[in-house]
Coordinates of C-alpha atoms (C1' of nucleotides) in Angstrom, one line a residue:
Chain F
M1 CA -14.0 1.9 18.2
A2 CA -14.2 -1.6 16.3
I3 CA -10.9 -2.6 13.6
R4 CA -13.2 -3.5 10.0
I5 CA -11.4 -6.0 7.9
Y6 CA -12.6 -6.7 4.2
N7 CA -12.5 -10.1 3.6
T8 CA -12.5 -11.8 0.6
L9 CA -14.7 -15.3 1.7
S10 CA -17.2 -12.6 2.0
G11 CA -16.9 -9.9 -0.3
R12 CA -17.5 -7.0 2.9
K13 CA -16.1 -5.4 5.6
E14 CA -16.4 -7.6 9.1
N15 CA -15.9 -6.5 12.3
F16 CA -12.7 -7.7 14.1
E17 CA -13.1 -10.5 16.2
T18 CA -10.5 -12.5 17.2
I19 CA -10.7 -16.0 18.3
K20 CA -8.7 -16.0 21.7
P21 CA -9.4 -12.3 23.1
D22 CA -6.6 -9.7 22.9
K23 CA -4.7 -12.4 20.5
V24 CA -3.9 -12.2 16.8
S25 CA -3.2 -15.1 15.1
M26 CA -1.8 -14.5 11.5
Y27 CA -0.6 -16.0 8.6
V28 CA 1.0 -14.4 5.2
C29 CA 1.7 -16.2 2.6
G30 CA 5.3 -15.5 1.5
P31 CA 7.9 -15.4 -1.1
T32 CA 9.1 -18.7 -3.6
V33 CA 13.1 -17.9 -2.8
Y34 CA 14.6 -18.4 -6.1
D35 CA 15.2 -14.7 -7.1
S36 CA 15.6 -10.9 -5.6
C37 CA 12.9 -9.5 -4.5
H38 CA 10.8 -7.4 -6.4
I39 CA 8.7 -4.3 -5.4
G40 CA 5.7 -6.5 -5.5
H41 CA 6.9 -8.3 -2.6
A42 CA 7.9 -4.9 -0.5
R43 CA 4.2 -3.8 -1.0
S44 CA 2.9 -7.3 0.2
V45 CA 5.2 -7.6 2.9
V46 CA 5.1 -3.8 4.3
V47 CA 0.6 -3.6 4.0
F48 CA 0.9 -7.4 6.3
D49 CA 4.0 -5.7 8.4
V50 CA 2.0 -2.6 9.0
I51 CA -1.0 -4.6 10.0
A52 CA 0.9 -6.3 12.1
R53 CA 2.1 -3.4 13.9
Y54 CA -1.5 -1.2 14.0
L55 CA -3.1 -4.0 16.0
K56 CA -0.1 -4.5 18.4
S57 CA -0.7 -1.1 18.6
Q58 CA -4.0 -1.9 19.8
G59 CA -3.2 -3.8 22.3
Y60 CA -3.2 -7.6 20.5
E61 CA -0.6 -9.5 21.2
V62 CA -0.3 -10.7 17.8
K63 CA 1.6 -13.9 17.0
Y64 CA 2.6 -13.4 13.1
V65 CA 3.9 -16.0 10.9
R66 CA 5.3 -15.6 7.4
N67 CA 6.5 -19.2 5.4
F68 CA 9.5 -19.4 3.0
T69 CA 8.7 -21.9 0.4
D70 CA 12.0 -23.7 -0.4
I71 CA 11.2 -26.2 -3.1
D72 CA 9.3 -25.9 -6.0
D73 CA 9.8 -26.0 -9.6
K74 CA 10.9 -23.0 -10.4
I75 CA 13.6 -23.4 -7.6
I76 CA 14.8 -26.9 -9.0
N77 CA 14.8 -25.0 -12.8
R78 CA 17.0 -22.0 -11.7
A79 CA 19.0 -23.9 -9.6
N80 CA 20.1 -26.6 -12.4
E81 CA 20.4 -23.4 -14.7
L82 CA 22.7 -22.0 -12.8
N83 CA 24.3 -25.2 -11.7
E84 CA 23.7 -25.0 -8.2
K85 CA 22.1 -27.0 -5.6
P86 CA 18.5 -26.5 -4.5
A87 CA 19.0 -25.8 -0.6
G88 CA 22.0 -23.9 -1.5
L89 CA 20.3 -21.4 -3.9
A90 CA 17.3 -21.0 -1.4
S91 CA 19.2 -20.3 1.8
R92 CA 20.6 -17.7 -0.7
Y93 CA 17.6 -16.0 -1.7
I94 CA 16.1 -16.2 1.4
E95 CA 19.5 -14.4 3.3
E96 CA 18.7 -11.7 0.2
F97 CA 14.8 -11.8 1.3
H98 CA 15.7 -10.7 4.8
T99 CA 18.5 -7.8 3.2
D100 CA 16.7 -6.1 1.6
M101 CA 13.2 -6.2 4.1
D102 CA 15.8 -5.2 6.5
A103 CA 16.6 -2.4 4.4
L104 CA 12.6 -1.6 4.5
Y105 CA 11.9 -1.6 8.1
V106 CA 10.2 -4.4 8.0
E107 CA 10.1 -5.8 12.0
R108 CA 10.3 -9.8 11.9
P109 CA 7.3 -11.8 11.8
S110 CA 7.4 -14.2 15.0
Y111 CA 7.9 -17.5 12.9
E112 CA 9.2 -17.7 9.5
P113 CA 8.9 -21.2 8.8
K114 CA 10.0 -22.7 5.4
A115 CA 8.9 -26.4 3.8
T116 CA 11.8 -28.7 4.2
D117 CA 11.7 -28.4 7.4
H118 CA 8.3 -28.9 8.0
I119 CA 8.0 -32.5 5.4
N120 CA 7.0 -34.3 8.6
Q121 CA 3.9 -32.0 9.2
I122 CA 3.2 -31.5 5.6
I123 CA 3.2 -36.0 5.1
D124 CA 1.0 -36.3 8.7
V125 CA -1.5 -33.7 6.3
I126 CA -1.6 -35.9 3.5
N127 CA -2.0 -39.2 5.6
R128 CA -5.1 -37.3 7.3
L129 CA -6.8 -36.3 3.6
I130 CA -5.8 -40.1 2.2
E131 CA -7.6 -42.0 5.3
K132 CA -10.1 -39.1 5.0
N133 CA -10.6 -40.7 1.3
I134 CA -10.0 -36.9 0.2
A135 CA -7.0 -37.2 -1.4
Y136 CA -6.1 -40.2 -3.8
E137 CA -2.1 -41.7 -4.6
I138 CA -1.0 -42.9 -7.7
D139 CA 2.5 -43.8 -8.7
G140 CA 3.8 -41.8 -5.7
D141 CA 1.6 -38.8 -6.6
V142 CA -1.1 -38.0 -4.1
Y143 CA -3.6 -35.9 -5.3
F144 CA -6.9 -33.7 -3.5
S145 CA -9.6 -34.5 -5.0
V146 CA -11.6 -31.6 -5.5
D147 CA -15.1 -33.2 -5.6
K148 CA -14.6 -34.7 -2.2
F149 CA -14.9 -30.9 -0.5
K150 CA -18.1 -29.5 -0.8
G151 CA -16.5 -26.0 -0.5
Y152 CA -14.5 -25.6 -3.4
G153 CA -14.5 -22.3 -4.7
K154 CA -15.6 -20.7 -1.9
L155 CA -13.3 -17.7 -1.2
S156 CA -12.5 -17.4 -5.3
G157 CA -16.3 -17.4 -6.3
R158 CA -15.8 -20.2 -8.2
K159 CA -17.4 -23.3 -9.4
L160 CA -15.9 -26.0 -11.1
E161 CA -18.8 -26.0 -13.4
D162 CA -18.2 -22.9 -14.0
M163 CA -14.1 -23.6 -14.7
E164 CA -14.5 -26.8 -17.3
A165 CA -16.2 -24.7 -19.4
G166 CA -13.0 -22.3 -20.6
A167 CA -10.0 -23.0 -18.7
R168 CA -6.6 -23.9 -19.7
I169 CA -6.5 -27.0 -17.8
D170 CA -3.4 -29.6 -18.3
I171 CA -5.2 -33.0 -19.3
D172 CA -3.7 -34.9 -16.4
K173 CA -5.8 -38.5 -17.1
R174 CA -5.3 -39.6 -14.3
K175 CA -6.6 -37.2 -12.2
K176 CA -10.4 -38.1 -11.4
N177 CA -10.8 -34.4 -12.2
P178 CA -8.4 -31.8 -14.1
F179 CA -9.1 -29.6 -10.9
D180 CA -7.4 -31.6 -8.7
F181 CA -4.1 -30.4 -7.2
A182 CA -0.5 -32.3 -6.2
L183 CA -0.4 -32.5 -2.5
W184 CA 2.8 -34.8 -3.0
K185 CA 4.9 -35.2 -6.0
S186 CA 7.2 -38.4 -6.7
T187 CA 10.8 -37.6 -7.1
K188 CA 12.5 -37.2 -10.4
P189 CA 15.6 -37.3 -11.5
G190 CA 18.5 -34.7 -10.2
E191 CA 16.1 -33.2 -7.7
P192 CA 15.6 -32.9 -4.0
F193 CA 13.3 -35.7 -2.6
W194 CA 12.2 -36.6 1.4
P195 CA 11.2 -40.0 2.2
S196 CA 7.2 -40.7 2.2
P197 CA 4.6 -43.3 2.7
W198 CA 4.1 -42.9 -1.3
G199 CA 8.0 -43.0 -1.6
N200 CA 10.6 -40.5 -2.5
G201 CA 9.5 -37.1 -3.1
R202 CA 8.7 -33.6 -2.5
P203 CA 5.4 -31.5 -1.2
G204 CA 3.4 -30.0 -3.6
W205 CA 2.7 -26.1 -3.9
H206 CA -0.4 -25.5 -1.4
I207 CA 0.1 -28.0 0.8
E208 CA 3.0 -26.2 2.8
C209 CA 0.6 -23.6 3.9
S210 CA -1.7 -25.5 5.6
A211 CA 0.4 -27.9 7.1
M212 CA 2.4 -24.8 8.9
S213 CA -0.2 -22.3 9.4
C214 CA -1.8 -25.9 11.8
E215 CA 2.0 -26.2 12.9
Y216 CA 2.1 -22.3 14.5
L217 CA -1.2 -21.1 14.8
G218 CA -3.3 -24.0 15.2
E219 CA -6.4 -25.7 13.0
T220 CA -8.1 -22.2 13.3
F221 CA -6.6 -19.1 13.2
D222 CA -7.5 -15.2 13.1
I223 CA -5.8 -13.3 9.5
H224 CA -4.4 -14.9 6.2
G225 CA -2.8 -12.8 3.8
G226 CA -1.3 -12.2 1.0
G227 CA -1.0 -10.6 -3.1
K228 CA -4.7 -11.0 -4.5
D229 CA -3.2 -13.0 -7.1
L230 CA -3.3 -16.0 -4.7
I231 CA -6.5 -16.1 -4.0
F232 CA -7.3 -18.7 -6.9
P233 CA -5.6 -21.2 -7.3
H234 CA -3.5 -21.1 -3.8
H235 CA -5.6 -20.2 -1.6
E236 CA -8.7 -21.8 -2.5
N237 CA -6.7 -24.7 -2.2
E238 CA -5.1 -24.0 0.7
I239 CA -8.9 -23.9 2.4
A240 CA -9.5 -27.3 0.8
Q241 CA -7.1 -29.2 2.3
S242 CA -6.9 -27.6 5.3
E243 CA -10.9 -28.0 6.7
A244 CA -11.4 -31.1 4.6
A245 CA -8.1 -32.4 7.0
F246 CA -9.6 -31.2 10.5
G247 CA -13.1 -30.3 9.9
K248 CA -12.6 -27.2 10.8
A249 CA -12.8 -23.1 9.9
F250 CA -9.9 -22.3 8.2
A251 CA -8.7 -18.6 8.6
K252 CA -11.9 -16.3 9.5
Y253 CA -10.8 -13.2 7.4
W254 CA -8.6 -13.0 4.3
V255 CA -7.1 -10.3 3.7
H256 CA -5.8 -9.7 0.0
N257 CA -3.1 -7.0 -1.2
G258 CA -3.2 -5.5 -4.9
F259 CA -0.5 -5.2 -7.4
V260 CA 2.2 -2.7 -8.0
N261 CA 2.2 -1.2 -11.9
I262 CA 5.5 0.0 -13.1
N263 CA 4.4 3.1 -15.4
H264 CA 0.2 1.9 -15.9
E265 CA 1.9 -1.6 -16.8
K266 CA 1.9 -5.1 -15.0
M267 CA 5.5 -5.7 -14.2
S268 CA 5.8 -9.3 -16.4
K269 CA 8.6 -11.2 -17.2
S270 CA 7.5 -10.4 -21.3
L271 CA 8.2 -6.5 -21.1
G272 CA 11.0 -7.3 -18.7
N273 CA 10.0 -4.3 -16.1
F274 CA 10.4 -6.2 -12.9
L275 CA 11.9 -3.6 -10.1
M276 CA 14.3 -4.9 -7.8
I277 CA 14.3 -3.5 -4.3
K278 CA 17.6 -3.8 -4.1
D279 CA 18.1 -1.5 -7.0
V280 CA 14.8 1.1 -6.1
I281 CA 16.5 1.8 -2.6
K282 CA 19.9 2.8 -4.7
R283 CA 17.3 5.6 -6.1
Y284 CA 15.4 6.7 -3.2
H285 CA 15.1 6.6 0.4
P286 CA 13.9 3.1 2.0
E287 CA 11.1 5.2 4.3
V288 CA 10.3 6.7 0.6
V289 CA 9.5 3.5 -0.5
R290 CA 7.2 2.7 2.2
F291 CA 5.9 6.3 2.0
F292 CA 4.8 5.3 -1.4
L293 CA 3.3 2.2 -0.9
L294 CA 1.3 3.6 1.7
S295 CA -0.4 6.1 0.3
N296 CA -3.4 4.0 -1.4
H297 CA -5.4 1.7 0.0
Y298 CA -3.7 -1.8 0.7
R299 CA -6.3 -3.6 -2.1
S300 CA -6.6 -0.9 -5.4
P301 CA -3.8 -1.3 -7.0
I302 CA -1.1 1.3 -7.1
D303 CA 1.1 2.8 -10.1
F304 CA 5.1 3.1 -9.4
T305 CA 5.9 6.0 -11.6
D306 CA 9.0 8.5 -11.3
K307 CA 6.5 11.6 -10.7
A308 CA 4.6 9.5 -7.9
M309 CA 7.5 8.7 -6.4
D310 CA 9.1 11.9 -6.1
E311 CA 5.9 13.5 -4.6
A312 CA 6.3 10.8 -1.8
V313 CA 10.0 12.5 -1.1
V314 CA 8.6 15.3 -1.3
G315 CA 6.1 14.7 1.2
L316 CA 8.3 12.6 3.3
D317 CA 11.2 15.7 3.8
K318 CA 8.0 17.7 5.0
I319 CA 6.4 15.2 7.6
Y320 CA 10.5 15.2 8.7
A321 CA 10.9 19.1 8.0
L322 CA 8.1 20.2 10.6
L323 CA 9.7 17.1 13.4
Q324 CA 12.9 18.9 13.5
R325 CA 11.1 22.0 13.6
L326 CA 9.2 21.2 16.3
S327 CA 12.0 19.4 18.4
D328 CA 14.0 22.9 17.6
N329 CA 11.2 25.0 18.9
T330 CA 9.8 23.7 21.8
D331 CA 10.8 20.2 24.5
C332 CA 8.8 17.7 23.2
S333 CA 9.7 14.7 25.2
G334 CA 7.3 16.6 27.9
K335 CA 5.3 14.0 29.6
D336 CA 2.1 16.1 27.7
G337 CA 2.9 13.8 24.9
N338 CA 1.9 10.5 27.6
R339 CA -1.6 10.8 26.4
P340 CA -2.8 10.6 22.6
G341 CA -4.7 13.5 21.2
D342 CA -6.4 14.3 18.2
C343 CA -4.1 13.1 15.5
W344 CA -3.8 9.9 17.1
N345 CA -7.7 9.2 17.8
R346 CA -8.0 10.4 14.0
F347 CA -5.6 8.5 12.6
C348 CA -6.3 5.3 14.5
E349 CA -10.7 6.2 12.9
A350 CA -9.3 5.8 9.5
M351 CA -6.9 2.4 10.2
D352 CA -10.1 0.5 12.2
D353 CA -11.5 0.7 8.8
D354 CA -9.5 -1.8 6.7
F355 CA -5.9 -0.5 7.6
N356 CA -7.0 2.5 5.7
T357 CA -3.4 4.0 5.4
A358 CA -4.0 6.5 2.8
K359 CA -6.6 8.0 4.8
G360 CA -4.8 7.7 7.7
I361 CA -1.7 9.8 5.6
G362 CA -4.4 12.3 5.2
I363 CA -4.5 13.0 8.6
I364 CA -0.7 13.2 9.2
F365 CA -0.3 16.0 6.5
D366 CA -3.2 17.9 8.3
T367 CA -1.8 17.9 11.7
V368 CA 1.7 19.0 10.0
R369 CA 0.0 21.8 8.4
Q370 CA -2.3 23.0 11.7
L371 CA 1.7 22.2 13.5
N372 CA 3.2 24.6 11.2
K373 CA 0.5 27.7 11.2
Q374 CA 1.2 27.4 15.5
L375 CA 5.0 27.2 15.0
D376 CA 4.4 30.1 12.0
Q377 CA 2.9 32.7 14.8
K378 CA 5.3 34.9 16.0
T379 CA 3.6 34.7 19.9
T380 CA 6.0 33.6 21.9
I381 CA 5.5 29.6 22.6
T382 CA 3.5 29.3 25.9
P383 CA 3.1 26.5 28.6
D384 CA -0.4 25.7 26.3
I385 CA 0.6 25.8 23.6
T386 CA 3.9 23.5 24.5
K387 CA 1.6 21.2 26.1
I388 CA -0.3 21.2 22.5
L389 CA 2.8 21.3 20.4
Q390 CA 4.1 17.6 22.4
I391 CA 1.0 16.1 22.3
A392 CA 0.7 16.2 18.5
Y393 CA 4.6 16.0 18.3
A394 CA 4.3 12.3 20.1
D395 CA 0.8 11.0 18.4
L396 CA 3.2 11.8 14.6
I397 CA 5.4 9.4 16.3
R398 CA 2.9 7.0 17.3
T399 CA 1.8 7.1 14.1
G400 CA 5.1 7.0 12.2
Q401 CA 5.8 4.2 14.3
V402 CA 2.7 2.0 12.5
L403 CA 3.4 2.8 9.5
G404 CA 7.2 3.2 10.2
V405 CA 8.0 5.8 8.4
F406 CA 9.7 8.7 9.4
C407 CA 11.2 7.1 12.5
L408 CA 14.7 8.3 11.8
D409 CA 15.8 11.7 13.9
P410 CA 15.1 14.4 11.3
V411 CA 19.1 15.7 11.2
K412 CA 20.2 11.9 10.5
Y413 CA 17.7 11.8 7.1
F414 CA 18.2 14.9 5.9
E415 CA 21.7 14.0 6.7
S416 CA 22.1 10.6 4.7
K417 CA 19.6 11.9 2.1
K418 CA 22.3 14.8 1.9
S419 CA 25.6 12.5 1.7
N420 CA 23.5 10.0 -0.8
A421 CA 23.4 13.2 -2.8
I422 CA 26.6 14.3 -2.3
G423 CA 27.9 10.8 -3.6
K424 CA 26.0 10.6 -6.8
L425 CA 26.2 14.1 -8.1
D426 CA 29.9 14.8 -7.1
I427 CA 29.5 18.0 -4.6
D428 CA 31.9 19.5 -3.7
E429 CA 31.2 20.7 0.5
I430 CA 33.5 22.5 0.7
A431 CA 33.0 25.1 -1.9
I432 CA 29.4 25.2 -1.1
E433 CA 30.1 26.0 2.8
K434 CA 32.6 28.9 1.7
L435 CA 30.3 30.5 -1.3
I436 CA 27.4 30.3 1.8
K437 CA 30.1 32.5 3.9
E438 CA 30.7 34.6 0.7
R439 CA 26.8 34.9 1.2
I440 CA 26.3 35.9 4.8
E441 CA 29.0 38.4 4.5
A442 CA 27.6 39.9 1.6
R443 CA 24.2 40.8 3.3
K444 CA 25.9 41.4 6.0
A445 CA 27.2 44.2 4.1
K446 CA 24.2 44.6 2.6
N447 CA 25.7 43.7 -0.8
W448 CA 23.1 41.8 -2.8
A449 CA 23.9 41.7 -5.8
K450 CA 27.1 40.0 -4.6
A451 CA 24.9 37.7 -2.2
D452 CA 22.5 36.8 -5.0
E453 CA 25.5 35.4 -7.0
A454 CA 26.9 33.6 -4.6
R455 CA 23.0 32.2 -4.3
D456 CA 22.8 31.5 -8.2
R457 CA 26.5 29.9 -7.8
L458 CA 25.3 27.4 -5.7
S459 CA 21.7 27.3 -7.2
D460 CA 23.8 26.5 -10.7
M461 CA 25.7 23.3 -8.5
G462 CA 22.4 22.3 -7.9
I463 CA 22.0 23.5 -4.2
V464 CA 19.3 25.6 -2.9
I465 CA 19.0 27.8 0.4
E466 CA 17.0 28.7 3.6
D467 CA 17.7 31.5 5.6
R468 CA 16.3 29.6 8.6
P469 CA 16.5 32.5 12.2
E470 CA 19.1 30.0 13.3
G471 CA 21.3 30.0 10.4
T472 CA 21.7 29.5 6.6
I473 CA 21.1 25.9 5.7
W474 CA 21.6 23.9 2.5
R475 CA 20.3 21.2 0.7
I476 CA 20.1 19.4 -2.9
K477 CA 17.4 20.6 -5.3
E478 CA 15.2 17.4 -5.6
Chain D
rG1 C1' -15.7 -17.8 -22.3
rG2 C1' -16.2 -17.7 -16.5
rC3 C1' -15.4 -14.8 -12.3
rG4 C1' -13.6 -10.3 -9.8
rG5 C1' -12.0 -5.3 -9.6
rC6 C1' -11.9 0.0 -10.8
rA7 C1' -13.9 4.8 -13.7
rU8 C1' -14.0 11.4 -8.0
rA9 C1' -10.2 18.7 -9.9
rG10 C1' -4.3 19.5 -13.9
rC11 C1' -2.3 14.8 -11.7
rC12 C1' -2.1 11.4 -7.6
rA13 C1' -5.7 10.0 -4.5
rA14 C1' -9.5 8.9 0.1
rG15 C1' -14.8 8.9 0.8
rU16 C1' -19.8 3.2 0.2
rG17 C1' -27.5 7.1 1.9
rG18 C1' -26.7 13.3 4.6
rU19 C1' -24.6 17.8 1.5
rA20 C1' -16.7 16.5 -1.8
rA21 C1' -10.1 14.6 3.3
rG22 C1' -4.6 15.3 2.0
rG23 C1' -1.0 15.3 -1.7
rC24 C1' 1.6 17.2 -5.6
rA25 C1' 1.6 20.7 -9.5
rG26 C1' -1.2 26.2 -11.2
rU27 C1' -2.2 31.1 -9.2
rG28 C1' -2.8 35.4 -6.1
rG29 C1' -0.9 36.5 -1.2
rU30 C1' 1.8 37.1 3.6
rC31 C1' 6.8 36.6 5.5
rU32 C1' 11.7 37.8 2.4
rG33 C1' 16.6 42.9 0.5
rC34 C1' 15.5 39.7 -3.0
rA35 C1' 14.8 34.4 -2.6
rA36 C1' 14.0 29.4 0.0
rA37 C1' 10.7 27.3 3.7
rA38 C1' 6.0 27.5 6.1
rC39 C1' 1.4 29.2 6.3
rC40 C1' -3.2 32.0 4.2
rA41 C1' -6.5 32.2 -0.1
rU42 C1' -8.3 29.9 -4.7
rU43 C1' -8.9 25.8 -7.5
rA44 C1' -15.0 19.7 -8.4
rU45 C1' -22.8 23.2 -7.2
rU46 C1' -20.3 17.5 -8.3
rC47 C1' -17.9 12.0 -8.5
rA48 C1' -17.6 7.5 -16.4
rU49 C1' -23.1 7.8 -19.0
rC50 C1' -27.9 7.2 -18.8
rA51 C1' -32.5 4.9 -15.6
rG52 C1' -34.2 4.0 -11.1
rU53 C1' -35.2 3.4 -5.6
rU54 C1' -34.6 7.5 -1.5
rC55 C1' -36.9 13.6 1.5
rG56 C1' -32.2 12.8 0.0
rA57 C1' -26.8 9.1 -3.9
rA58 C1' -20.5 10.0 -5.6
rU59 C1' -22.3 6.4 -2.2
rC60 C1' -28.3 1.4 -3.2
rU61 C1' -30.6 -1.0 -7.9
rG62 C1' -30.7 -1.8 -13.4
rA63 C1' -28.8 -0.7 -17.6
rU64 C1' -24.9 1.4 -21.2
rU65 C1' -19.2 2.7 -22.0
rG66 C1' -14.2 2.3 -20.5
rC67 C1' -9.7 0.2 -18.0
rC68 C1' -7.7 -3.4 -14.9
rG69 C1' -6.8 -8.0 -12.8
rC70 C1' -7.5 -13.3 -12.1
rC71 C1' -8.6 -18.4 -14.3
rU72 C1' -1.5 -20.6 -16.0
rC73 C1' 4.1 -19.4 -12.2
rC74 C1' 3.1 -14.8 -10.1
rA75 C1' 2.4 -10.2 -4.8

RNA sequence: GGCGGCAUAGCCAAGUGGUAAGGCAGUGGUCUGCAAAACCAUUAUUCAUCAGUUCGAAUCUGAUUGCCGCCUCCA
């Protein structure tokens, strides 16, 4: 079954065919490191993490590049505000990016190149463009001439003529066309700079991606990803630069993820509603955050609300509870799990269709329900049933490894949730254990009134208890 | 003004030509001393509205309405 990917370039789902058999080359635009990462960064990074994981699970060797933009106006401005060196600021936020993404169980890409480490490659690409008379230099600045690239606008579906009518654009009379964009910016006092054939300066924003994707993946590669907002101008400009410079098609498949809204509103500086990853994971388990982010199709917008997050918590708990129940009831490590079963096959069908994680999660829940049903049967577990359980367990673990959720030991997951809540809610574990013991004694004596009183007192403390076959357990009320 | 997207039950959400996945919430039931958890049943003759194509449309076409994004830094 072929993988189908929605390609922004064609506006359609296309069959995924790699340039080299069994190998995928993928470039995703990473952050400009001038501030902490927000939940929107998390979505993009998690989505492409899952895409890379899925492709690997299908037997592809994935070469995945995600860059850091570590030189840029925003970095310089911020560094000036903080009276800090731009390079220091950037490296601080790169470190924080790694801390956040590691916390979200994001696998590191094959390469994480920085713009400032590739100034030579950037200069080479600019030189090619100047040689071909597609770029021109004015007073130490170098601009890309959009009129010289006939495909300009093909990704975003814009025409230069249309845009000139209504767009707000800076009037720089030196530019040949108002949409010409900077490849190289001459240095201003106090700014970091590198020497170049056009004098000291620094690269423009778009050129680094053209230079670095070529450096690591070649002139043509399979997948180029990023947030929807990057389609124009960033990715449009990347295509123009690379295709003009190398005379070849740039990326085959353009994949763009949708935005995260906060309570139905776009995150914006004016609303001050930026949700930082480091704050979100204080409130929610990182796997809950992933599970939430993957509960919608990656191209649709997703709305971050308390209700949606609470549902993600309930859903993930349900899956973990089933996994624990399975491993309590049967030996899940049996070899019958080596061959994928129905759950995995259906999950792959969903993922093959433009990485439909929302549908995949539906299949997981479907499987969870079936397994709970099986385990509810009072009949003894026969070898045949054990086999079914082993296969389903292995399948669920496989899907979890692609999505990067429910990958922890269930016991540890629930314990970490518990200890987290205990820390926050000031819960007295000893008192809880004592009340539970009291209740067990009362129940043995069939003193239901006393047993219920103990349970009520626990409930007042925010504790729910469950009488399971293997004993009474307690957990924090959601 | 230009370009693009979305509209599916109380809520969230899959489904892009063959007769509406899944989750949350609700109701009834099984289980339980009672609960909790789990399971079962139930919840859209219908997919914003109107018209068209088709044997057949939530899915395709056109129009209308409403919401949103990009065009300026933005995941």
